Short mmCIF file of C-alpha atoms and ligand atoms in Angstrom, two decimals:
data_model
loop_
_atom_site.label_atom_id
_atom_site.label_comp_id
_atom_site.label_asym_id
_atom_site.label_seq_id
_atom_site.Cartn_x
_atom_site.Cartn_y
_atom_site.Cartn_z
CA UNK A 160 65.40 55.64 -25.02
CA UNK A 161 61.69 56.40 -24.82
CA UNK A 162 58.90 54.76 -26.77
CA UNK A 163 55.32 55.98 -26.89
CA UNK A 164 52.88 53.35 -28.13
CA UNK A 165 49.66 55.12 -28.93
CA UNK A 166 46.33 54.53 -30.68
CA UNK A 167 45.98 51.16 -28.89
CA UNK A 168 42.44 49.94 -29.55
CA UNK A 169 42.36 47.56 -26.58
CA UNK A 170 44.98 47.49 -23.83
CA UNK A 171 45.07 44.56 -21.41
CA UNK A 172 46.81 45.94 -18.32
CA UNK A 173 45.95 43.18 -15.80
CA UNK A 174 45.52 45.96 -13.26
CA UNK A 175 42.10 45.04 -11.89
CA UNK A 176 39.52 47.77 -12.48
CA UNK A 177 35.79 47.69 -11.86
CA UNK A 178 35.67 43.92 -11.45
CA UNK A 179 37.71 43.31 -14.64
CA UNK A 180 40.90 41.40 -13.68
CA UNK A 181 42.34 42.26 -17.12
CA UNK A 182 42.00 46.01 -16.45
CA UNK A 183 40.96 46.53 -20.06
CA UNK A 184 41.35 50.06 -21.50
CA UNK A 185 40.19 51.40 -24.88
CA UNK A 186 41.99 54.00 -27.01
CA UNK A 187 45.01 53.75 -24.77
CA UNK A 188 48.69 54.64 -24.84
CA UNK A 189 51.80 53.41 -23.02
CA UNK A 190 55.04 55.27 -22.47
CA UNK A 191 58.25 53.28 -22.01
CA UNK A 192 61.45 54.76 -20.65
CA UNK A 193 64.43 52.43 -20.83
CA UNK A 194 63.48 49.06 -19.40
CA UNK A 195 60.32 50.22 -17.63
CA UNK A 196 56.82 51.43 -18.28
CA UNK A 197 56.50 54.97 -16.94
CA UNK A 198 52.97 55.96 -17.92
CA UNK A 199 49.68 54.36 -19.04
CA UNK A 200 46.62 56.38 -20.04
CA UNK A 201 44.31 57.34 -22.86
CA UNK A 202 45.70 58.09 -26.30
CA UNK A 203 44.53 61.70 -26.23
CA UNK A 204 46.48 62.38 -23.01
CA UNK A 205 49.64 60.71 -24.30
CA UNK A 206 51.52 63.63 -25.85
CA UNK A 207 50.88 65.87 -22.86
CA UNK A 208 51.90 63.13 -20.44
CA UNK A 209 55.08 62.44 -22.36
CA UNK A 210 56.02 66.15 -22.46
CA UNK A 211 55.27 66.74 -18.80
CA UNK A 212 57.21 63.67 -17.71
CA UNK A 213 60.22 65.01 -19.62
CA UNK A 214 59.94 68.41 -17.97
CA UNK A 215 59.46 67.04 -14.47
CA UNK A 216 62.61 64.98 -14.57
CA UNK A 217 65.88 66.27 -13.18
CA UNK A 218 68.35 67.13 -15.94
CA UNK A 219 70.47 64.11 -14.98
CA UNK A 220 67.56 61.75 -15.70
CA UNK A 221 66.53 63.31 -18.99
CA UNK A 222 66.91 61.27 -22.10
CA UNK A 223 68.47 62.75 -25.19
CA UNK A 224 66.80 62.49 -28.53
CA UNK A 225 63.20 62.28 -29.60
CA UNK A 226 60.58 59.89 -28.28
CA UNK A 227 59.99 57.03 -30.70
CA UNK A 228 56.28 56.93 -31.56
CA UNK A 229 54.53 53.71 -32.48
CA UNK A 230 51.01 54.01 -33.87
CA UNK A 231 49.21 50.78 -32.97
CA UNK A 232 46.53 51.61 -35.53
CA UNK A 233 43.73 50.53 -33.22
CA UNK A 234 45.23 47.08 -32.57
CA UNK A 235 45.40 45.33 -29.20
CA UNK A 236 48.35 45.34 -26.81
CA UNK A 237 48.80 42.78 -24.04
CA UNK A 238 51.56 42.07 -21.49
CA UNK A 239 54.33 39.79 -22.73
CA UNK A 240 53.52 36.16 -22.01
CA UNK A 241 55.11 34.66 -18.90
CA UNK A 242 55.76 30.99 -19.64
CA UNK A 243 56.40 29.51 -16.21
CA UNK A 244 57.13 25.91 -17.25
CA UNK A 245 59.53 24.69 -19.93
CA UNK A 246 62.28 22.16 -20.53
CA UNK A 247 64.32 23.90 -23.24
CA UNK A 248 67.78 22.41 -22.80
CA UNK A 249 67.93 18.99 -24.39
CA UNK A 250 69.38 17.01 -27.27
CA UNK A 251 67.52 15.10 -29.97
CA UNK A 252 63.78 14.91 -30.37
CA UNK A 253 61.05 12.29 -30.02
CA UNK A 254 59.07 12.75 -33.19
CA UNK A 255 58.85 8.99 -33.65
CA UNK A 256 57.37 8.60 -30.16
CA UNK A 257 54.80 11.29 -30.95
CA UNK A 258 53.93 9.62 -34.22
CA UNK A 259 53.46 6.27 -32.45
CA UNK A 260 51.31 7.94 -29.82
CA UNK A 261 49.06 9.46 -32.41
CA UNK A 262 48.76 5.93 -33.81
CA UNK A 263 47.47 4.69 -30.44
CA UNK A 264 50.40 4.29 -28.03
CA UNK A 265 50.10 5.71 -24.51
CA UNK A 266 52.34 8.42 -23.04
CA UNK A 267 54.60 7.21 -20.18
CA UNK A 268 57.23 8.95 -18.06
CA UNK A 269 59.93 6.53 -19.28
CA UNK A 270 60.32 8.29 -22.66
CA UNK A 271 62.35 10.93 -20.83
CA UNK A 272 65.28 8.49 -20.73
CA UNK A 273 65.80 8.59 -24.49
CA UNK A 274 66.16 12.38 -24.34
CA UNK A 275 68.63 11.92 -21.48
CA UNK A 276 70.90 9.85 -23.71
CA UNK A 277 70.80 12.46 -26.49
CA UNK A 278 71.36 15.32 -24.04
CA UNK A 279 74.35 13.71 -22.37
CA UNK A 280 75.88 13.19 -25.83
CA UNK A 281 75.42 16.85 -26.89
CA UNK A 282 78.16 19.45 -26.34
CA UNK A 283 77.52 22.68 -24.44
CA UNK A 284 77.74 24.57 -27.69
CA UNK A 285 75.17 22.36 -29.41
CA UNK A 286 72.78 22.77 -26.50
CA UNK A 287 73.41 26.52 -26.37
CA UNK A 288 72.74 27.08 -30.08
CA UNK A 289 69.47 25.21 -29.81
CA UNK A 290 68.49 27.03 -26.62
CA UNK A 291 69.03 30.41 -28.27
CA UNK A 292 66.93 29.30 -31.23
CA UNK A 293 64.13 28.38 -28.81
CA UNK A 294 64.38 31.78 -27.12
CA UNK A 295 64.00 33.50 -30.50
CA UNK A 296 61.05 31.22 -31.26
CA UNK A 297 59.43 32.19 -27.94
CA UNK A 298 59.98 35.91 -28.51
CA UNK A 299 58.41 35.66 -31.95
CA UNK A 300 55.30 34.24 -30.30
CA UNK A 301 55.07 36.93 -27.62
CA UNK A 302 56.78 35.25 -24.68
CA UNK A 303 59.06 37.63 -22.81
CA UNK A 304 59.80 35.58 -19.67
CA UNK A 305 60.43 31.85 -19.57
CA UNK A 306 61.22 29.43 -16.79
CA UNK A 307 63.59 26.63 -17.82
CA UNK A 308 64.11 23.31 -16.03
CA UNK A 309 67.01 20.91 -16.11
CA UNK A 310 66.11 17.24 -15.97
CA UNK A 311 67.52 15.64 -19.11
CA UNK A 312 71.00 15.13 -17.66
CA UNK A 313 70.32 13.07 -14.53
CA UNK A 314 74.00 12.88 -13.60
CA UNK A 315 75.89 15.54 -11.68
CA UNK A 316 77.96 16.77 -14.60
CA UNK A 317 75.12 17.04 -17.13
CA UNK A 318 72.57 18.52 -14.73
CA UNK A 319 75.11 21.20 -13.82
CA UNK A 320 75.63 21.93 -17.53
CA UNK A 321 71.88 22.26 -18.07
CA UNK A 322 71.18 24.70 -15.23
CA UNK A 323 74.30 26.69 -16.14
CA UNK A 324 73.19 27.00 -19.77
CA UNK A 325 69.62 27.88 -18.77
CA UNK A 326 70.94 30.62 -16.48
CA UNK A 327 72.59 32.24 -19.52
CA UNK A 328 69.14 33.10 -20.89
CA UNK A 329 66.78 33.45 -17.89
CA UNK A 330 66.86 34.09 -14.15
CA UNK A 331 64.00 31.57 -13.77
CA UNK A 332 66.03 28.37 -13.63
CA UNK A 333 64.70 25.20 -12.02
CA UNK A 334 66.78 22.26 -10.87
CA UNK A 335 64.81 19.13 -11.85
CA UNK A 336 67.33 16.35 -11.17
CA UNK A 337 64.29 14.38 -9.95
CA UNK A 338 62.71 14.18 -13.41
CA UNK A 339 62.92 10.40 -13.72
CA UNK A 340 65.21 7.73 -12.26
CA UNK A 341 67.99 7.20 -14.84
CA UNK A 342 68.56 3.69 -16.20
CA UNK A 343 71.75 3.16 -14.17
CA UNK A 344 69.76 3.61 -10.93
CA UNK A 345 66.64 1.72 -12.08
CA UNK A 346 66.84 -0.90 -9.32
CA UNK A 347 67.87 1.53 -6.54
CA UNK A 348 65.80 4.70 -6.89
CA UNK A 349 66.45 5.84 -3.31
CA UNK A 350 70.17 5.96 -4.05
CA UNK A 351 69.36 8.25 -6.94
CA UNK A 352 67.36 10.51 -4.61
CA UNK A 353 70.45 10.60 -2.34
CA UNK A 354 72.48 11.79 -5.32
CA UNK A 355 69.91 14.43 -6.30
CA UNK A 356 69.69 15.80 -2.76
CA UNK A 357 73.46 15.57 -2.27
CA UNK A 358 76.22 16.31 -4.75
CA UNK A 359 73.86 17.06 -7.66
CA UNK A 360 72.06 19.72 -5.64
CA UNK A 361 75.42 21.12 -4.51
CA UNK A 362 76.48 21.51 -8.14
CA UNK A 363 73.17 22.91 -9.41
CA UNK A 364 71.83 25.13 -6.63
CA UNK A 365 74.19 28.04 -7.40
CA UNK A 366 72.63 28.39 -10.89
CA UNK A 367 68.99 27.87 -9.90
CA UNK A 368 66.13 29.70 -8.23
CA UNK A 369 63.65 26.81 -8.08
CA UNK A 370 63.55 23.14 -7.03
CA UNK A 371 61.12 20.75 -8.73
CA UNK A 372 60.35 17.02 -8.94
CA UNK A 373 58.17 14.87 -11.18
CA UNK A 374 55.84 13.28 -8.64
CA UNK A 375 54.11 10.56 -10.63
CA UNK A 376 53.82 6.84 -11.21
CA UNK A 377 56.93 5.92 -13.19
CA UNK A 378 58.90 8.85 -11.78
CA UNK A 379 59.09 9.74 -8.04
CA UNK A 380 56.85 8.90 -5.08
CA UNK A 381 55.41 11.57 -2.81
CA UNK A 382 57.98 10.79 -0.11
CA UNK A 383 60.88 10.92 -2.57
CA UNK A 384 59.55 14.16 -4.07
CA UNK A 385 59.19 15.69 -0.60
CA UNK A 386 62.79 14.80 0.21
CA UNK A 387 63.95 16.53 -2.96
CA UNK A 388 61.89 19.67 -2.36
CA UNK A 389 62.95 19.88 1.29
CA UNK A 390 66.62 19.52 0.35
CA UNK A 391 66.21 22.31 -2.18
CA UNK A 392 64.45 24.53 0.33
CA UNK A 393 67.32 23.97 2.76
CA UNK A 394 69.63 25.33 0.02
CA UNK A 395 67.50 28.44 -0.49
CA UNK A 396 65.59 27.23 -3.55
CA UNK A 397 61.83 27.72 -3.79
CA UNK A 398 59.66 24.64 -4.49
CA UNK A 399 57.35 23.90 -7.40
CA UNK A 400 56.12 20.44 -8.41
CA UNK A 401 54.97 18.36 -11.38
CA UNK A 402 51.93 16.46 -10.06
CA UNK A 403 48.61 15.02 -11.18
CA UNK A 404 49.70 14.54 -14.80
CA UNK A 405 49.04 10.84 -15.26
CA UNK A 406 46.76 10.18 -12.29
CA UNK A 407 45.69 11.56 -8.91
CA UNK A 408 47.98 11.35 -5.88
CA UNK A 409 49.06 13.10 -2.71
CA UNK A 410 51.69 15.24 -4.42
CA UNK A 411 49.53 18.32 -4.83
CA UNK A 412 48.75 18.59 -1.12
CA UNK A 413 52.35 17.81 -0.18
CA UNK A 414 53.56 20.70 -2.38
CA UNK A 415 50.92 23.07 -1.04
CA UNK A 416 52.02 22.13 2.48
CA UNK A 417 55.60 23.07 1.61
CA UNK A 418 54.48 26.46 0.26
CA UNK A 419 55.20 25.66 -3.39
CA UNK A 420 54.90 28.59 -5.76
CA UNK A 421 53.14 26.36 -8.26
CA UNK A 422 51.88 22.86 -8.87
CA UNK A 423 51.99 22.04 -12.56
CA UNK A 424 49.86 19.77 -14.77
CA UNK A 425 46.87 19.11 -12.46
CA UNK A 426 45.18 16.98 -15.09
CA UNK A 427 43.91 14.70 -12.32
CA UNK A 428 42.89 16.48 -9.14
CA UNK A 429 40.71 15.40 -6.22
CA UNK A 430 38.23 17.66 -4.42
CA UNK A 431 40.73 17.79 -1.52
CA UNK A 432 43.47 18.95 -3.90
CA UNK A 433 41.27 21.73 -5.25
CA UNK A 434 40.26 22.84 -1.74
CA UNK A 435 43.92 22.86 -0.63
CA UNK A 436 44.98 24.89 -3.67
CA UNK A 437 42.12 27.36 -3.27
CA UNK A 438 43.05 27.97 0.36
CA UNK A 439 46.73 28.50 -0.48
CA UNK A 440 49.09 30.87 -2.27
CA UNK A 441 50.10 28.04 -4.62
CA UNK A 442 49.26 28.59 -8.29
CA UNK A 443 47.99 25.68 -10.38
CA UNK A 444 49.74 25.81 -13.74
CA UNK A 445 47.80 24.16 -16.53
CA UNK A 446 49.67 22.87 -19.57
CA UNK A 447 47.21 22.58 -22.46
CA UNK A 448 49.90 21.42 -24.89
CA UNK A 449 50.40 18.26 -22.81
CA UNK A 450 46.80 17.09 -23.02
CA UNK A 451 46.77 18.03 -26.69
CA UNK A 452 49.95 16.10 -27.50
CA UNK A 453 49.32 13.07 -25.29
CA UNK A 454 45.59 12.71 -25.96
CA UNK A 455 44.83 12.90 -22.27
CA UNK A 456 41.58 14.35 -20.93
CA UNK A 457 41.66 18.12 -20.42
CA UNK A 458 41.43 19.39 -16.84
CA UNK A 459 38.38 21.52 -16.15
CA UNK A 460 39.80 24.99 -15.53
CA UNK A 461 36.30 26.38 -15.07
CA UNK A 462 35.83 24.21 -12.00
CA UNK A 463 39.22 25.26 -10.61
CA UNK A 464 38.71 28.97 -11.14
CA UNK A 465 35.17 28.84 -9.75
CA UNK A 466 36.56 27.10 -6.66
CA UNK A 467 38.98 30.01 -6.13
CA UNK A 468 42.23 28.47 -7.43
CA UNK A 469 44.72 30.85 -9.11
CA UNK A 470 45.42 29.35 -12.52
CA UNK A 471 48.39 29.94 -14.84
CA UNK A 472 48.91 28.59 -18.35
CA UNK A 473 52.32 27.49 -19.61
CA UNK A 474 53.58 25.63 -22.70
CA UNK A 475 55.74 22.96 -21.02
CA UNK A 476 57.89 22.94 -24.14
CA UNK A 477 59.69 19.59 -24.12
CA UNK A 478 60.46 16.89 -26.69
CA UNK A 479 58.10 14.33 -25.12
CA UNK A 480 54.74 15.49 -23.86
CA UNK A 481 54.34 18.94 -25.44
CA UNK A 482 56.61 20.26 -28.17
CA UNK A 483 54.82 23.56 -28.70
CA UNK A 484 56.32 26.87 -27.61
CA UNK A 485 53.25 28.88 -28.57
CA UNK A 486 51.35 30.63 -25.81
CA UNK A 487 48.66 31.75 -28.29
CA UNK A 488 48.11 28.09 -29.17
CA UNK A 489 47.88 27.14 -25.48
CA UNK A 490 45.43 29.98 -24.86
CA UNK A 491 43.25 28.80 -27.72
CA UNK A 492 43.21 25.23 -26.36
CA UNK A 493 42.54 26.40 -22.79
CA UNK A 494 39.55 28.38 -24.02
CA UNK A 495 38.25 25.69 -26.34
CA UNK A 496 38.87 22.62 -24.19
CA UNK A 497 39.41 23.69 -20.58
CA UNK A 498 36.43 26.05 -20.41
CA UNK A 499 38.36 29.21 -19.63
CA UNK A 500 37.04 32.54 -20.86
CA UNK A 501 39.41 34.35 -23.20
CA UNK A 502 40.04 36.98 -20.54
CA UNK A 503 40.90 34.28 -17.97
CA UNK A 504 43.22 32.50 -20.39
CA UNK A 505 45.10 35.67 -21.37
CA UNK A 506 45.38 36.64 -17.70
CA UNK A 507 46.62 33.12 -16.86
CA UNK A 508 49.30 33.31 -19.58
CA UNK A 509 50.57 36.69 -18.35
CA UNK A 510 49.73 37.69 -14.76
CA UNK A 511 49.11 34.04 -13.83
CA UNK A 512 52.56 33.04 -15.04
CA UNK A 513 54.06 35.94 -13.10
CA UNK A 514 52.27 34.72 -9.96
CA UNK A 515 53.57 31.20 -10.57
CA UNK A 516 57.08 32.67 -10.66
CA UNK A 517 56.41 35.01 -7.73
CA UNK A 518 57.33 38.00 -9.86
CA UNK A 519 55.72 41.38 -9.28
CA UNK A 520 57.62 43.23 -12.02
CA UNK A 521 56.12 41.41 -15.04
CA UNK A 522 52.71 40.25 -16.27
CA UNK A 523 51.06 43.70 -15.99
CA UNK A 524 51.19 46.93 -17.92
CA UNK A 525 51.51 49.68 -15.33
CA UNK A 526 54.03 52.35 -14.33
CA UNK A 527 57.08 50.76 -12.75
CA UNK A 528 56.64 47.39 -14.42
CA UNK A 529 59.18 45.97 -16.87
CA UNK A 530 58.36 47.09 -20.39
CA UNK A 531 57.38 43.64 -21.69
CA UNK A 532 54.55 44.08 -24.18
CA UNK A 533 53.05 42.46 -27.24
CA UNK A 534 51.37 44.34 -30.07
CA UNK A 535 48.87 42.05 -31.76
CA UNK A 536 47.88 42.10 -35.41
CA UNK A 537 44.28 42.04 -34.20
CA UNK A 538 41.81 44.49 -32.68
CA UNK A 539 41.20 42.48 -29.48
CA UNK A 540 42.80 39.72 -27.41
CA UNK A 541 39.82 37.51 -28.26
CA UNK A 542 41.47 36.89 -31.62
CA UNK A 543 44.16 34.82 -29.87
CA UNK A 544 41.56 32.09 -29.34
CA UNK A 545 39.24 33.01 -32.18
CA UNK A 546 41.98 32.64 -34.83
CA UNK A 547 43.93 29.58 -33.62
CA UNK A 548 47.19 28.90 -35.39
CA UNK A 549 47.32 32.32 -37.03
CA UNK A 550 50.48 34.34 -36.26
CA UNK A 551 48.97 37.41 -34.58
CA UNK A 552 52.04 38.66 -32.72
CA UNK A 553 53.24 41.68 -34.62
CA UNK A 554 55.81 43.32 -32.34
CA UNK A 555 57.32 42.35 -28.99
CA UNK A 556 59.18 44.48 -26.45
CA UNK A 557 61.21 42.91 -23.67
CA UNK A 558 62.67 45.31 -21.10
CA UNK A 559 61.81 48.12 -23.51
CA UNK A 560 63.76 46.61 -26.42
CA UNK A 561 62.12 45.22 -29.53
CA UNK A 562 62.90 41.48 -29.64
CA UNK A 563 60.51 40.42 -32.40
O1 NIG B 875 56.28 18.28 -17.95
N1 NIG B 875 56.19 15.57 -16.70
C1 NIG B 875 57.41 15.56 -16.74
N2 NIG B 875 58.15 16.22 -17.59
C2 NIG B 875 57.68 16.67 -18.85
C3 NIG B 875 57.71 15.57 -19.84
C4 NIG B 875 59.04 15.27 -20.20
C5 NIG B 875 59.19 14.28 -21.31
O2 NIG B 875 58.27 13.52 -21.67
O3 NIG B 875 60.30 14.33 -21.86
C6 NIG B 875 56.35 17.31 -18.71
O4 NIG B 875 55.36 16.92 -19.33
FE1 FE B 876 57.35 19.63 -17.25
#
């Protein structure tokens, strides 16, 4: 099946050109064949390119039937959003906690435990139905790749259920047994770390690609977090870390030292943290929904980007600190309150997310990449921040198939 999207007023390719990291093209067209993008160029070359690609293919590779043509009508097309941080498998919600917070209460890591109780009580089927509803919700908002963490089970059986269910919908599964110390281990946290690095890791590693820990006051110390990441690495998982959400600490530099793909949150960073990130391959993933929903100060993305840090944006969809699944909303907040330019924020939500997941097949619109694209109901990507809260995602392709 081939699809030719033409008459694209503004195409964000993220293939750097002439100093523009977004590789912006005007009056563009994209040709999709099956799951991949096969051609990108100007709209007036599109028909010729499509015909010549058909002719040049061996008969065995030729596709039957006509090319489906989509006229973008001058609207913008961007890569599908890559949301590199979410917690989508859980039971219950914490609306009352949010309401209390908006009335003045402070966010604390301990709220996670109430979701743990609801998650343990939910059946696989209940969790699966909800997870699929979240995936549909993400697609409708332009997200085509999502990373999903466990972390609301905190016992071997439930953590295994969570990573197994997550693996049904994404290859980007993260084992986060070290999310918080569960109540039954409250007075012996090191025993819980033994469990996480032992039989829980044994049960979860086969379903996961990533290992993570919540390195924060009220959750895990730097030493405990390091033990967890190192145990995961020894099992072939790749590290990423929650750090700097509630205050500064040594977690960021520890994760950079272990070659983490990403450090997430980074609300509180020291100059040393920023220098370490800038000198590394580790992405700093900002989570604007968290600051928004917990009334914390926003990190200064401008300072990070100017210092040379690679920045991604993710939603961190979870029932406690950030219950939005909208990348357009997070882009708008990052632009408004974290001092990112629109181009930087859109890049961070697409190519940045791909970098945070060490993926080179998504986050860009170029021949050979997965055909993950979003057609906006707007002439430029600026509208994502300029029209906050307005549903501007008009069509979404994932692997060449329309999903919204
Ligand atoms: O990324 N920081 C740790 N985990 C989540 C919050 C989880 C919760 O409050 O339930 C986060 O913000
Ligand atoms: Fe998180």
